[in-house]
Each structure stands twice: as C-alpha cells, then as structure tokens.
Amino acid sequence: MSRLNQQNNGENTALNRRKLLEFLSASPILAPGAISAVAGFLAAGTSGALAQSYDVLRQAPVMDGDLIANPAQALNVFDFEAVAKKALPPAHYGYLASGVDGDETLKANREGFEKIAIRARRLIDVRKIDTTVKIFGETWGSPIALAPISSQGAFHPEAEGAVARACKAKNHQMILSTVGSTSIEDVIKERGSPVWYMLYPTDDWAVTEALVKRAEKAGAPAIVLTVDRQGGRNTETLFRERRSDTRTCTDCHTPGFKNEVSRKPMFDDLDVSKVTNLYGTGMTWDYVKRLRGIVKGKLVLKGIVTHEDAKKALEYGVDALIVSNHGGRAEESLQSTIGVLPEIVSAVNGKVPVLIDGGFRRGTDVIKALALGATAVCVGRPYAWGLAAFGQPGVEMVLTLMQREFETIMRQVGATKIAEINAASVSRA
Ligand SMILES: Cc1cc2nc3c(=O)[nH]c(=O)nc-3n(C[C@H](O)[C@H](O)[C@H](O)COP(=O)(O)O)c2cc1C
C-alpha cells in the first residue's frame, strides 16, 4: 500500500468512527451513558492491535480547534490536558495542575526522565510479551497503577466510579484517597475487585482506626499512609487560577477542616468533632508503629524520598514503599522522584516492593523506573485529565496509550516479561 493510501486508510478509519458516534448520539434509542460506553469501546479498539501496526489507525482528521474531540483522536496523554483545562472551571483546573511555590519540583519530575536513555536490543522475538507483575500475591495485568487523587467529583460527576470502571476494563490497579468523592465500597463495586486505600491520618486516633477498619472490611488489601503532607504547602498555581474563577467557592465548599470531610463519604457517620486536621497532625514513626498494630493487611508508606527513611520504614515493618513527592505538590525540593529512586531501591535491597510516582506520562518513563528497580509505577494527573475531558472513556484511553507505549518500548529493549527489564535496559543520557 502506498504511503498516501495508508494515510487515507487511517483517516477513513477515524472518520468512520466519528460518523458512527455522531449517528449514535442522534439516535433516540440510545441513552447518553450507552453512547459514551460505545465511544470508550471504539477508543479502546486500537489497543488490541500489535504495537508495531497501530500507527495507521492514529490519524485524527476532525478536531475541535486544536483540541481532540473524542478519546480516539488522542496521540498521547498530553492531548487530554488541554481538553480538561477547557472543560473545568479555573479553580478546579488549578487544583489539578498545581505544584507548590514555582512548580519547579513538578517540572523536575518530568526532567528527571530526560537524564536517562534507553538501550534497545535487537534480534529477540518479542511478538508475545507479558506485562504482568505480582504484588502482595496479587497479579496485576500491568505495572501501571493509578495514584490516589482526591475530590474527583471536581473533575467529573461520575468521579472515582468512572475511574474504577476504566480500571476494570483495562485491568489496572488503583488507590482510592481518603478524601475521594466516592466511598471505598462503591469504588470496589465498580472496579469489580479490591482496590488499595490511601489514608490521611487525622489527629483523632478513633477516626483513623475507623477509616482503616472500614477500608479493610470493604476488602482493601493494602493501606497506604501518605506521609508527605505534614509541612503545609503553597499551591501558587491553584491560587492564581482561582482568581479568574467567577463562581462563589463557598456555594459548595465550607471553609477550613470541615471542607475536607463534609462532602467526603469516607467520613460519613464518623464523629469528627475532635479532629482539627488531616495533614499537620504531628505524625512520627511512633504513629507508623501504632498503625502497624491495627492494619491487618499490608501497610504501605507513600511519600518516601530518601534512603534514610526507606531503611527506617523497613525497621517499622512496612510492607512496601511508594517513592513520591505528591506530584510536586508537597515540598519544593527540585528533586525528581526518578532521580531518588536508585538510593531507595538500594536501601530496600529487594526486601519489599518499591513503587514510584511523579511525572509518569510515557511508556518510556515506565520502563526507566522498572529498569532502575521499581516494582510498579503510579500515574496521577493524566488519568484525571482523561476523566475531566471525557469521563470513563477518557480514562480508558489514557491507560490504553500508556500501556501501548510501554509495550512498544518493552519490545524494543528486547524484554518479553517484566523481569527481563533491568539495569542494562537504560544508560545515562
Ligand atoms: C489533584 C491531585 C490530588 C491528589 N490527592 C492526593 C491524595 O488525596 N492523597 C495522596 O496520597 N496523593 C494525592 N495526590 C498525589 C498523587 O497521588 C501522586 O503522588 C501524583 O499525582 C503523581 O504525580 P503526577 O500527577 O505527576 O503523575 C494528588 C495529586 C493531584 C494532582
């Protein structure tokens, strides 16, 4: 087939897809939910193709200005950010986009990947590859999981429910935030299997204990204690975006701590009258010890960025670590998470799984982390962009793109399974 024909073929595929969606949306017999489910199916339709041949399916001739008009048009996860920005009120977009201070750590997370190059290997049969990883005895279809993101109702009315359904459809694990807009019971129902639960401790132990018990009763195999929000933070990008939001914030948000719990279902039926704070609670390693005493399943610490703290976590019986700086939303350290990963991996020395998040946008980012010793990675903002832009089909396409890129680069480094990705897969750029 000539190059021109190939291109026409790709354009026709996208055009036909779009025509079908237009026809369906005009049809009185299909509810909007059903249309978005079909859109999701079509968006995901290319993911089954062999990575080597997906290029001809990726033409996107019909656009909404510079924006993609549906998930199937996305070439990479960044395509969703602009649509999310347009769809969201400025304050909500600002909340999602913000780092702290000058957003330099947010940028450092991305720049960290540029310092690492990938070493391609040839003449290995990589037509069949296996991307499964085993964590805590559970087999994940992919090493790409979803990081906890709070208040997803700010991005889409279906919130964490849509994300959980996308995870089910695409076979990814997810972590639910304490301050999510959906309860753990509902998320597990939508996901069709247990999810991990991320805990913000309060300064009232009875409330903390009740949150842990509820999550474990619902089936969460792991409690993820986030330890990087104790120092306070200056989310300047959020504050700046909020200035251009003409809505009255207090129509939905009550000021102060009450805002954190009043609309959050994980606090329903709990007596929070003694709680003053979720973040600056004065938490120390004693707190980890106390929590270890009540968590029946696995205990994970999220927010570890030094070898000293990694070693300490092992002493306190922690079952896994997530190397994280909260997506550049905790401290303005200028330190990328991919940059600190090697010191943590070396301190842990294979004793427990090491996960990592912060700036993962490409399949190549994922392989770099695995090559440096991470067991799995978590992705944050991109799936929220997908959610804000198109709901569940948007999240599905974000996951499809990241997984597809990851499989492509896995083949190029000659790895047929995750265990074959190792230090020799990368070099200093
Ligand atoms: C809007 C937003 C809300 C977040 N909420 C939480 C949260 O409730 N708990 C938590 O541990 N991390 C939270 N995070 C941090 C993410 O779990 C993750 O560490 C980060 O997003 C990864 O970086 P990335 O967005 O560059 O992928 C949040 C991040 C964002 C962007």
PDB file of N, CA, C and O and ligand atoms in Angstrom, residues 92-99 106 109-110 113 146-152 155 175-180 198-200 224-229 233 279 302-303 322-329 337 356-361 378-385, ligand 1:
ATOM      1  N   HIS A  92     -10.867  24.530  39.666  1.00  0.00           N
ATOM      2  CA  HIS A  92     -10.704  23.076  39.692  1.00  0.00           C
ATOM      3  C   HIS A  92      -9.529  22.644  38.819  1.00  0.00           C
ATOM      4  O   HIS A  92      -8.765  21.742  39.176  1.00  0.00           O
ATOM      5  N   TYR A  93      -9.369  23.318  37.676  1.00  0.00           N
ATOM      6  CA  TYR A  93      -8.204  23.003  36.855  1.00  0.00           C
ATOM      7  C   TYR A  93      -6.921  23.381  37.612  1.00  0.00           C
ATOM      8  O   TYR A  93      -5.943  22.633  37.613  1.00  0.00           O
ATOM      9  N   GLY A  94      -6.968  24.535  38.276  1.00  0.00           N
ATOM     10  CA  GLY A  94      -5.799  24.977  39.049  1.00  0.00           C
ATOM     11  C   GLY A  94      -5.438  23.979  40.136  1.00  0.00           C
ATOM     12  O   GLY A  94      -4.262  23.694  40.378  1.00  0.00           O
ATOM     13  N   TYR A  95      -6.445  23.415  40.783  1.00  0.00           N
ATOM     14  CA  TYR A  95      -6.209  22.418  41.832  1.00  0.00           C
ATOM     15  C   TYR A  95      -5.487  21.202  41.252  1.00  0.00           C
ATOM     16  O   TYR A  95      -4.539  20.670  41.850  1.00  0.00           O
ATOM     17  N   LEU A  96      -5.911  20.790  40.069  1.00  0.00           N
ATOM     18  CA  LEU A  96      -5.321  19.611  39.436  1.00  0.00           C
ATOM     19  C   LEU A  96      -3.900  19.888  38.943  1.00  0.00           C
ATOM     20  O   LEU A  96      -2.995  19.070  39.081  1.00  0.00           O
ATOM     21  N   ALA A  97      -3.706  21.064  38.372  1.00  0.00           N
ATOM     22  CA  ALA A  97      -2.424  21.370  37.727  1.00  0.00           C
ATOM     23  C   ALA A  97      -1.337  21.756  38.719  1.00  0.00           C
ATOM     24  O   ALA A  97      -0.148  21.534  38.479  1.00  0.00           O
ATOM     25  N   SER A  98      -1.732  22.294  39.849  1.00  0.00           N
ATOM     26  CA  SER A  98      -0.776  22.969  40.721  1.00  0.00           C
ATOM     27  C   SER A  98       0.324  22.061  41.269  1.00  0.00           C
ATOM     28  O   SER A  98       0.111  20.894  41.580  1.00  0.00           O
ATOM     29  N   GLY A  99       1.524  22.654  41.361  1.00  0.00           N
ATOM     30  CA  GLY A  99       2.581  22.093  42.193  1.00  0.00           C
ATOM     31  C   GLY A  99       2.624  22.969  43.437  1.00  0.00           C
ATOM     32  O   GLY A  99       1.570  23.410  43.920  1.00  0.00           O
ATOM     33  N   LEU A 106       7.560  19.986  40.348  1.00  0.00           N
ATOM     34  CA  LEU A 106       6.650  19.408  39.351  1.00  0.00           C
ATOM     35  C   LEU A 106       7.402  19.232  38.023  1.00  0.00           C
ATOM     36  O   LEU A 106       7.357  18.174  37.396  1.00  0.00           O
ATOM     37  N   ASN A 109      10.249  16.532  38.132  1.00  0.00           N
ATOM     38  CA  ASN A 109       9.802  15.153  37.954  1.00  0.00           C
ATOM     39  C   ASN A 109       9.862  14.737  36.486  1.00  0.00           C
ATOM     40  O   ASN A 109      10.303  13.643  36.160  1.00  0.00           O
ATOM     41  N   ARG A 110       9.422  15.617  35.598  1.00  0.00           N
ATOM     42  CA  ARG A 110       9.464  15.293  34.155  1.00  0.00           C
ATOM     43  C   ARG A 110      10.904  15.316  33.643  1.00  0.00           C
ATOM     44  O   ARG A 110      11.315  14.449  32.895  1.00  0.00           O
ATOM     45  N   PHE A 113      13.360  12.270  33.772  1.00  0.00           N
ATOM     46  CA  PHE A 113      13.347  11.181  32.785  1.00  0.00           C
ATOM     47  C   PHE A 113      14.297  11.465  31.621  1.00  0.00           C
ATOM     48  O   PHE A 113      14.779  10.544  30.973  1.00  0.00           O
ATOM     49  N   LEU A 146      -2.955   3.362  39.299  1.00  0.00           N
ATOM     50  CA  LEU A 146      -3.459   4.738  39.415  1.00  0.00           C
ATOM     51  C   LEU A 146      -3.223   5.275  40.823  1.00  0.00           C
ATOM     52  O   LEU A 146      -3.656   4.666  41.810  1.00  0.00           O
ATOM     53  N   ALA A 147      -2.535   6.398  40.905  1.00  0.00           N
ATOM     54  CA  ALA A 147      -2.220   7.045  42.184  1.00  0.00           C
ATOM     55  C   ALA A 147      -3.510   7.617  42.792  1.00  0.00           C
ATOM     56  O   ALA A 147      -4.453   7.952  42.062  1.00  0.00           O
ATOM     57  N   PRO A 148      -3.543   7.761  44.116  1.00  0.00           N
ATOM     58  CA  PRO A 148      -4.738   8.367  44.722  1.00  0.00           C
ATOM     59  C   PRO A 148      -4.840   9.846  44.377  1.00  0.00           C
ATOM     60  O   PRO A 148      -3.872  10.595  44.500  1.00  0.00           O
ATOM     61  N   ILE A 149      -6.001  10.239  43.914  1.00  0.00           N
ATOM     62  CA  ILE A 149      -6.287  11.663  43.650  1.00  0.00           C
ATOM     63  C   ILE A 149      -7.589  12.000  44.356  1.00  0.00           C
ATOM     64  O   ILE A 149      -8.600  11.319  44.181  1.00  0.00           O
ATOM     65  N   SER A 150      -7.523  13.048  45.172  1.00  0.00           N
ATOM     66  CA  SER A 150      -8.670  13.420  45.991  1.00  0.00           C
ATOM     67  C   SER A 150      -9.780  14.058  45.151  1.00  0.00           C
ATOM     68  O   SER A 150      -9.548  14.450  43.998  1.00  0.00           O
ATOM     69  N   SER A 151     -10.966  14.145  45.714  1.00  0.00           N
ATOM     70  CA  SER A 151     -12.051  15.005  45.206  1.00  0.00           C
ATOM     71  C   SER A 151     -12.308  14.900  43.708  1.00  0.00           C
ATOM     72  O   SER A 151     -12.424  15.917  43.019  1.00  0.00           O
ATOM     73  N   GLN A 152     -12.422  13.702  43.191  1.00  0.00           N
ATOM     74  CA  GLN A 152     -12.547  13.581  41.729  1.00  0.00           C
ATOM     75  C   GLN A 152     -13.904  14.067  41.207  1.00  0.00           C
ATOM     76  O   GLN A 152     -14.072  14.261  40.006  1.00  0.00           O
ATOM     77  N   PHE A 155     -13.802  16.950  39.003  1.00  0.00           N
ATOM     78  CA  PHE A 155     -13.378  16.798  37.603  1.00  0.00           C
ATOM     79  C   PHE A 155     -14.455  16.201  36.708  1.00  0.00           C
ATOM     80  O   PHE A 155     -14.481  16.449  35.514  1.00  0.00           O
ATOM     81  N   ILE A 175      -5.602   3.209  43.578  1.00  0.00           N
ATOM     82  CA  ILE A 175      -5.562   3.545  45.002  1.00  0.00           C
ATOM     83  C   ILE A 175      -6.577   4.652  45.243  1.00  0.00           C
ATOM     84  O   ILE A 175      -6.540   5.694  44.571  1.00  0.00           O
ATOM     85  N   LEU A 176      -7.473   4.424  46.196  1.00  0.00           N
ATOM     86  CA  LEU A 176      -8.511   5.420  46.495  1.00  0.00           C
ATOM     87  C   LEU A 176      -8.047   6.338  47.629  1.00  0.00           C
ATOM     88  O   LEU A 176      -7.541   5.873  48.651  1.00  0.00           O
ATOM     89  N   SER A 177      -8.270   7.635  47.477  1.00  0.00           N
ATOM     90  CA  SER A 177      -7.893   8.607  48.508  1.00  0.00           C
ATOM     91  C   SER A 177      -8.937   8.689  49.619  1.00  0.00           C
ATOM     92  O   SER A 177     -10.141   8.572  49.362  1.00  0.00           O
ATOM     93  N   THR A 178      -8.470   8.936  50.834  1.00  0.00           N
ATOM     94  CA  THR A 178      -9.366   9.211  51.972  1.00  0.00           C
ATOM     95  C   THR A 178     -10.345  10.335  51.643  1.00  0.00           C
ATOM     96  O   THR A 178     -11.498  10.297  52.040  1.00  0.00           O
ATOM     97  N   VAL A 179      -9.845  11.344  50.920  1.00  0.00           N
ATOM     98  CA  VAL A 179     -10.693  12.486  50.604  1.00  0.00           C
ATOM     99  C   VAL A 179     -11.232  12.409  49.178  1.00  0.00           C
ATOM    100  O   VAL A 179     -11.385  13.417  48.490  1.00  0.00           O
ATOM    101  N   GLY A 180     -11.514  11.191  48.743  1.00  0.00           N
ATOM    102  CA  GLY A 180     -12.164  10.990  47.454  1.00  0.00           C
ATOM    103  C   GLY A 180     -13.632  11.378  47.537  1.00  0.00           C
ATOM    104  O   GLY A 180     -14.186  11.531  48.635  1.00  0.00           O
ATOM    105  N   MET A 198      -5.805   4.724  50.393  1.00  0.00           N
ATOM    106  CA  MET A 198      -4.808   5.686  50.868  1.00  0.00           C
ATOM    107  C   MET A 198      -5.357   6.457  52.066  1.00  0.00           C
ATOM    108  O   MET A 198      -6.449   7.017  52.009  1.00  0.00           O
ATOM    109  N   LEU A 199      -4.576   6.486  53.123  1.00  0.00           N
ATOM    110  CA  LEU A 199      -5.018   7.060  54.398  1.00  0.00           C
ATOM    111  C   LEU A 199      -4.336   8.387  54.700  1.00  0.00           C
ATOM    112  O   LEU A 199      -3.104   8.476  54.719  1.00  0.00           O
ATOM    113  N   TYR A 200      -5.148   9.427  54.914  1.00  0.00           N
ATOM    114  CA  TYR A 200      -4.648  10.628  55.592  1.00  0.00           C
ATOM    115  C   TYR A 200      -5.011  10.452  57.049  1.00  0.00           C
ATOM    116  O   TYR A 200      -6.204  10.309  57.378  1.00  0.00           O
ATOM    117  N   VAL A 224      -2.417   2.577  52.461  1.00  0.00           N
ATOM    118  CA  VAL A 224      -1.282   3.403  52.022  1.00  0.00           C
ATOM    119  C   VAL A 224      -1.283   4.688  52.840  1.00  0.00           C
ATOM    120  O   VAL A 224      -2.137   5.568  52.645  1.00  0.00           O
ATOM    121  N   LEU A 225      -0.339   4.807  53.759  1.00  0.00           N
ATOM    122  CA  LEU A 225      -0.269   6.009  54.591  1.00  0.00           C
ATOM    123  C   LEU A 225       0.559   7.069  53.863  1.00  0.00           C
ATOM    124  O   LEU A 225       1.749   6.858  53.578  1.00  0.00           O
ATOM    125  N   THR A 226      -0.052   8.195  53.566  1.00  0.00           N
ATOM    126  CA  THR A 226       0.678   9.285  52.896  1.00  0.00           C
ATOM    127  C   THR A 226       1.370  10.146  53.951  1.00  0.00           C
ATOM    128  O   THR A 226       0.718  10.669  54.855  1.00  0.00           O
ATOM    129  N   VAL A 227       2.692  10.273  53.812  1.00  0.00           N
ATOM    130  CA  VAL A 227       3.480  10.916  54.867  1.00  0.00           C
ATOM    131  C   VAL A 227       4.118  12.236  54.430  1.00  0.00           C
ATOM    132  O   VAL A 227       4.921  12.810  55.167  1.00  0.00           O
ATOM    133  N   ASP A 228       3.729  12.725  53.246  1.00  0.00           N
ATOM    134  CA  ASP A 228       4.449  13.898  52.719  1.00  0.00           C
ATOM    135  C   ASP A 228       3.680  15.214  52.807  1.00  0.00           C
ATOM    136  O   ASP A 228       4.057  16.194  52.179  1.00  0.00           O
ATOM    137  N   ARG A 229       2.567  15.224  53.568  1.00  0.00           N
ATOM    138  CA  ARG A 229       1.787  16.460  53.614  1.00  0.00           C
ATOM    139  C   ARG A 229       1.821  17.121  54.988  1.00  0.00           C
ATOM    140  O   ARG A 229       0.943  17.892  55.331  1.00  0.00           O
ATOM    141  N   ARG A 233       1.727  23.644  52.646  1.00  0.00           N
ATOM    142  CA  ARG A 233       2.194  23.852  51.272  1.00  0.00           C
ATOM    143  C   ARG A 233       1.608  25.118  50.668  1.00  0.00           C
ATOM    144  O   ARG A 233       0.564  25.606  51.102  1.00  0.00           O
ATOM    145  N   TYR A 279      -3.703  16.851  57.872  1.00  0.00           N
ATOM    146  CA  TYR A 279      -2.339  16.904  57.320  1.00  0.00           C
ATOM    147  C   TYR A 279      -1.287  17.184  58.397  1.00  0.00           C
ATOM    148  O   TYR A 279      -0.455  16.333  58.676  1.00  0.00           O
ATOM    149  N   LYS A 302       3.602   6.123  51.529  1.00  0.00           N
ATOM    150  CA  LYS A 302       3.692   6.901  50.283  1.00  0.00           C
ATOM    151  C   LYS A 302       4.295   8.261  50.594  1.00  0.00           C
ATOM    152  O   LYS A 302       3.824   8.954  51.498  1.00  0.00           O
ATOM    153  N   GLY A 303       5.350   8.597  49.834  1.00  0.00           N
ATOM    154  CA  GLY A 303       5.968   9.907  50.045  1.00  0.00           C
ATOM    155  C   GLY A 303       7.409   9.802  50.510  1.00  0.00           C
ATOM    156  O   GLY A 303       8.005  10.798  50.921  1.00  0.00           O
ATOM    157  N   ILE A 322       6.043   3.753  48.417  1.00  0.00           N
ATOM    158  CA  ILE A 322       5.815   4.487  47.163  1.00  0.00           C
ATOM    159  C   ILE A 322       6.704   5.723  47.200  1.00  0.00           C
ATOM    160  O   ILE A 322       6.531   6.603  48.055  1.00  0.00           O
ATOM    161  N   VAL A 323       7.706   5.721  46.323  1.00  0.00           N
ATOM    162  CA  VAL A 323       8.577   6.887  46.196  1.00  0.00           C
ATOM    163  C   VAL A 323       7.737   7.979  45.540  1.00  0.00           C
ATOM    164  O   VAL A 323       7.244   7.807  44.429  1.00  0.00           O
ATOM    165  N   SER A 324       7.568   9.083  46.266  1.00  0.00           N
ATOM    166  CA  SER A 324       6.646  10.109  45.761  1.00  0.00           C
ATOM    167  C   SER A 324       6.921  11.446  46.416  1.00  0.00           C
ATOM    168  O   SER A 324       7.270  11.506  47.604  1.00  0.00           O
ATOM    169  N   ASN A 325       6.776  12.518  45.637  1.00  0.00           N
ATOM    170  CA  ASN A 325       6.749  13.861  46.227  1.00  0.00           C
ATOM    171  C   ASN A 325       5.386  14.500  45.965  1.00  0.00           C
ATOM    172  O   ASN A 325       5.274  15.706  45.803  1.00  0.00           O
ATOM    173  N   HIS A 326       4.367  13.612  45.871  1.00  0.00           N
ATOM    174  CA  HIS A 326       2.989  14.073  45.727  1.00  0.00           C
ATOM    175  C   HIS A 326       2.790  14.793  44.388  1.00  0.00           C
ATOM    176  O   HIS A 326       1.990  15.715  44.281  1.00  0.00           O
ATOM    177  N   GLY A 327       3.572  14.363  43.398  1.00  0.00           N
ATOM    178  CA  GLY A 327       3.468  15.020  42.084  1.00  0.00           C
ATOM    179  C   GLY A 327       3.920  16.469  42.150  1.00  0.00           C
ATOM    180  O   GLY A 327       3.334  17.343  41.505  1.00  0.00           O
ATOM    181  N   GLY A 328       4.988  16.740  42.942  1.00  0.00           N
ATOM    182  CA  GLY A 328       5.481  18.115  43.080  1.00  0.00           C
ATOM    183  C   GLY A 328       4.539  19.000  43.859  1.00  0.00           C
ATOM    184  O   GLY A 328       4.603  20.228  43.758  1.00  0.00           O
ATOM    185  N   ARG A 329       3.670  18.388  44.660  1.00  0.00           N
ATOM    186  CA  ARG A 329       2.671  19.154  45.424  1.00  0.00           C
ATOM    187  C   ARG A 329       2.962  19.131  46.916  1.00  0.00           C
ATOM    188  O   ARG A 329       2.119  19.556  47.705  1.00  0.00           O
ATOM    189  N   THR A 337      11.467  12.347  41.488  1.00  0.00           N
ATOM    190  CA  THR A 337      11.334  11.027  42.121  1.00  0.00           C
ATOM    191  C   THR A 337      12.165   9.982  41.378  1.00  0.00           C
ATOM    192  O   THR A 337      12.757   9.110  42.012  1.00  0.00           O
ATOM    193  N   ILE A 356       6.618   3.813  42.552  1.00  0.00           N
ATOM    194  CA  ILE A 356       7.045   5.214  42.375  1.00  0.00           C
ATOM    195  C   ILE A 356       5.986   5.975  41.588  1.00  0.00           C
ATOM    196  O   ILE A 356       5.307   5.389  40.732  1.00  0.00           O
ATOM    197  N   ASP A 357       5.816   7.264  41.895  1.00  0.00           N
ATOM    198  CA  ASP A 357       5.000   8.122  41.030  1.00  0.00           C
ATOM    199  C   ASP A 357       5.668   9.482  40.898  1.00  0.00           C
ATOM    200  O   ASP A 357       6.661   9.775  41.571  1.00  0.00           O
ATOM    201  N   GLY A 358       5.119  10.307  40.006  1.00  0.00           N
ATOM    202  CA  GLY A 358       5.651  11.651  39.798  1.00  0.00           C
ATOM    203  C   GLY A 358       6.080  11.844  38.353  1.00  0.00           C
ATOM    204  O   GLY A 358       7.181  11.452  37.969  1.00  0.00           O
ATOM    205  N   GLY A 359       5.183  12.411  37.545  1.00  0.00           N
ATOM    206  CA  GLY A 359       5.548  12.784  36.181  1.00  0.00           C
ATOM    207  C   GLY A 359       5.482  11.667  35.156  1.00  0.00           C
ATOM    208  O   GLY A 359       5.941  11.865  34.024  1.00  0.00           O
ATOM    209  N   PHE A 360       4.919  10.517  35.488  1.00  0.00           N
ATOM    210  CA  PHE A 360       4.854   9.428  34.500  1.00  0.00           C
ATOM    211  C   PHE A 360       3.800   9.752  33.442  1.00  0.00           C
ATOM    212  O   PHE A 360       2.617   9.891  33.751  1.00  0.00           O
ATOM    213  N   ARG A 361       4.249   9.913  32.203  1.00  0.00           N
ATOM    214  CA  ARG A 361       3.353  10.299  31.104  1.00  0.00           C
ATOM    215  C   ARG A 361       3.527   9.413  29.880  1.00  0.00           C
ATOM    216  O   ARG A 361       2.701   9.440  28.980  1.00  0.00           O
ATOM    217  N   CYS A 378       2.939   4.480  39.523  1.00  0.00           N
ATOM    218  CA  CYS A 378       1.579   5.024  39.611  1.00  0.00           C
ATOM    219  C   CYS A 378       1.512   6.293  38.775  1.00  0.00           C
ATOM    220  O   CYS A 378       2.457   7.077  38.741  1.00  0.00           O
ATOM    221  N   VAL A 379       0.371   6.472  38.138  1.00  0.00           N
ATOM    222  CA  VAL A 379       0.175   7.666  37.326  1.00  0.00           C
ATOM    223  C   VAL A 379      -0.910   8.511  37.990  1.00  0.00           C
ATOM    224  O   VAL A 379      -1.889   7.980  38.520  1.00  0.00           O
ATOM    225  N   GLY A 380      -0.713   9.819  38.003  1.00  0.00           N
ATOM    226  CA  GLY A 380      -1.656  10.711  38.678  1.00  0.00           C
ATOM    227  C   GLY A 380      -2.435  11.569  37.696  1.00  0.00           C
ATOM    228  O   GLY A 380      -3.431  11.134  37.106  1.00  0.00           O
ATOM    229  N   ARG A 381      -1.964  12.786  37.453  1.00  0.00           N
ATOM    230  CA  ARG A 381      -2.742  13.770  36.673  1.00  0.00           C
ATOM    231  C   ARG A 381      -3.288  13.253  35.341  1.00  0.00           C
ATOM    232  O   ARG A 381      -4.431  13.584  34.995  1.00  0.00           O
ATOM    233  N   PRO A 382      -2.524  12.470  34.552  1.00  0.00           N
ATOM    234  CA  PRO A 382      -3.069  12.102  33.231  1.00  0.00           C
ATOM    235  C   PRO A 382      -4.440  11.432  33.282  1.00  0.00           C
ATOM    236  O   PRO A 382      -5.306  11.730  32.461  1.00  0.00           O
ATOM    237  N   TYR A 383      -4.666  10.560  34.260  1.00  0.00           N
ATOM    238  CA  TYR A 383      -5.993   9.930  34.251  1.00  0.00           C
ATOM    239  C   TYR A 383      -7.070  10.923  34.686  1.00  0.00           C
ATOM    240  O   TYR A 383      -8.229  10.835  34.253  1.00  0.00           O
ATOM    241  N   ALA A 384      -6.682  11.902  35.510  1.00  0.00           N
ATOM    242  CA  ALA A 384      -7.659  12.947  35.877  1.00  0.00           C
ATOM    243  C   ALA A 384      -7.949  13.846  34.668  1.00  0.00           C
ATOM    244  O   ALA A 384      -9.075  14.319  34.503  1.00  0.00           O
ATOM    245  N   TRP A 385      -6.944  14.074  33.807  1.00  0.00           N
ATOM    246  CA  TRP A 385      -7.209  14.824  32.558  1.00  0.00           C
ATOM    247  C   TRP A 385      -8.221  14.040  31.724  1.00  0.00           C
ATOM    248  O   TRP A 385      -9.182  14.620  31.185  1.00  0.00           O
TER     249      TRP A 385
HETATM  250  C1  LIG B   1      -5.366  16.861  42.230  1.00  0.00           C
HETATM  251  C2  LIG B   1      -4.498  15.904  42.989  1.00  0.00           C
HETATM  252  C3  LIG B   1      -4.961  15.368  44.162  1.00  0.00           C
HETATM  253  C4  LIG B   1      -4.168  14.466  44.873  1.00  0.00           C
HETATM  254  N1  LIG B   1      -4.660  13.890  46.014  1.00  0.00           N
HETATM  255  C5  LIG B   1      -3.896  13.006  46.697  1.00  0.00           C
HETATM  256  C6  LIG B   1      -4.401  12.365  47.864  1.00  0.00           C
HETATM  257  O1  LIG B   1      -5.538  12.570  48.275  1.00  0.00           O
HETATM  258  N2  LIG B   1      -3.558  11.538  48.518  1.00  0.00           N
HETATM  259  C7  LIG B   1      -2.303  11.263  48.095  1.00  0.00           C
HETATM  260  O2  LIG B   1      -1.583  10.485  48.713  1.00  0.00           O
HETATM  261  N3  LIG B   1      -1.807  11.839  46.967  1.00  0.00           N
HETATM  262  C8  LIG B   1      -2.579  12.682  46.270  1.00  0.00           C
HETATM  263  N4  LIG B   1      -2.093  13.248  45.131  1.00  0.00           N
HETATM  264  C9  LIG B   1      -0.756  12.869  44.651  1.00  0.00           C
HETATM  265  C10 LIG B   1      -0.841  11.646  43.717  1.00  0.00           C
HETATM  266  O3  LIG B   1      -1.213  10.502  44.436  1.00  0.00           O
HETATM  267  C11 LIG B   1       0.504  11.355  43.054  1.00  0.00           C
HETATM  268  O4  LIG B   1       1.501  11.285  44.032  1.00  0.00           O
HETATM  269  C12 LIG B   1       0.892  12.394  41.999  1.00  0.00           C
HETATM  270  O5  LIG B   1      -0.239  12.900  41.332  1.00  0.00           O
HETATM  271  C13 LIG B   1       1.828  11.761  40.985  1.00  0.00           C
HETATM  272  O6  LIG B   1       2.316  12.710  40.120  1.00  0.00           O
HETATM  273  P1  LIG B   1       1.710  13.014  38.659  1.00  0.00           P
HETATM  274  O7  LIG B   1       0.417  13.736  38.870  1.00  0.00           O
HETATM  275  O8  LIG B   1       2.762  13.864  38.048  1.00  0.00           O
HETATM  276  O9  LIG B   1       1.524  11.689  37.942  1.00  0.00           O
HETATM  277  C14 LIG B   1      -2.879  14.130  44.394  1.00  0.00           C
HETATM  278  C15 LIG B   1      -2.426  14.673  43.194  1.00  0.00           C
HETATM  279  C16 LIG B   1      -3.225  15.544  42.482  1.00  0.00           C
HETATM  280  C17 LIG B   1      -2.715  16.080  41.179  1.00  0.00           C
END
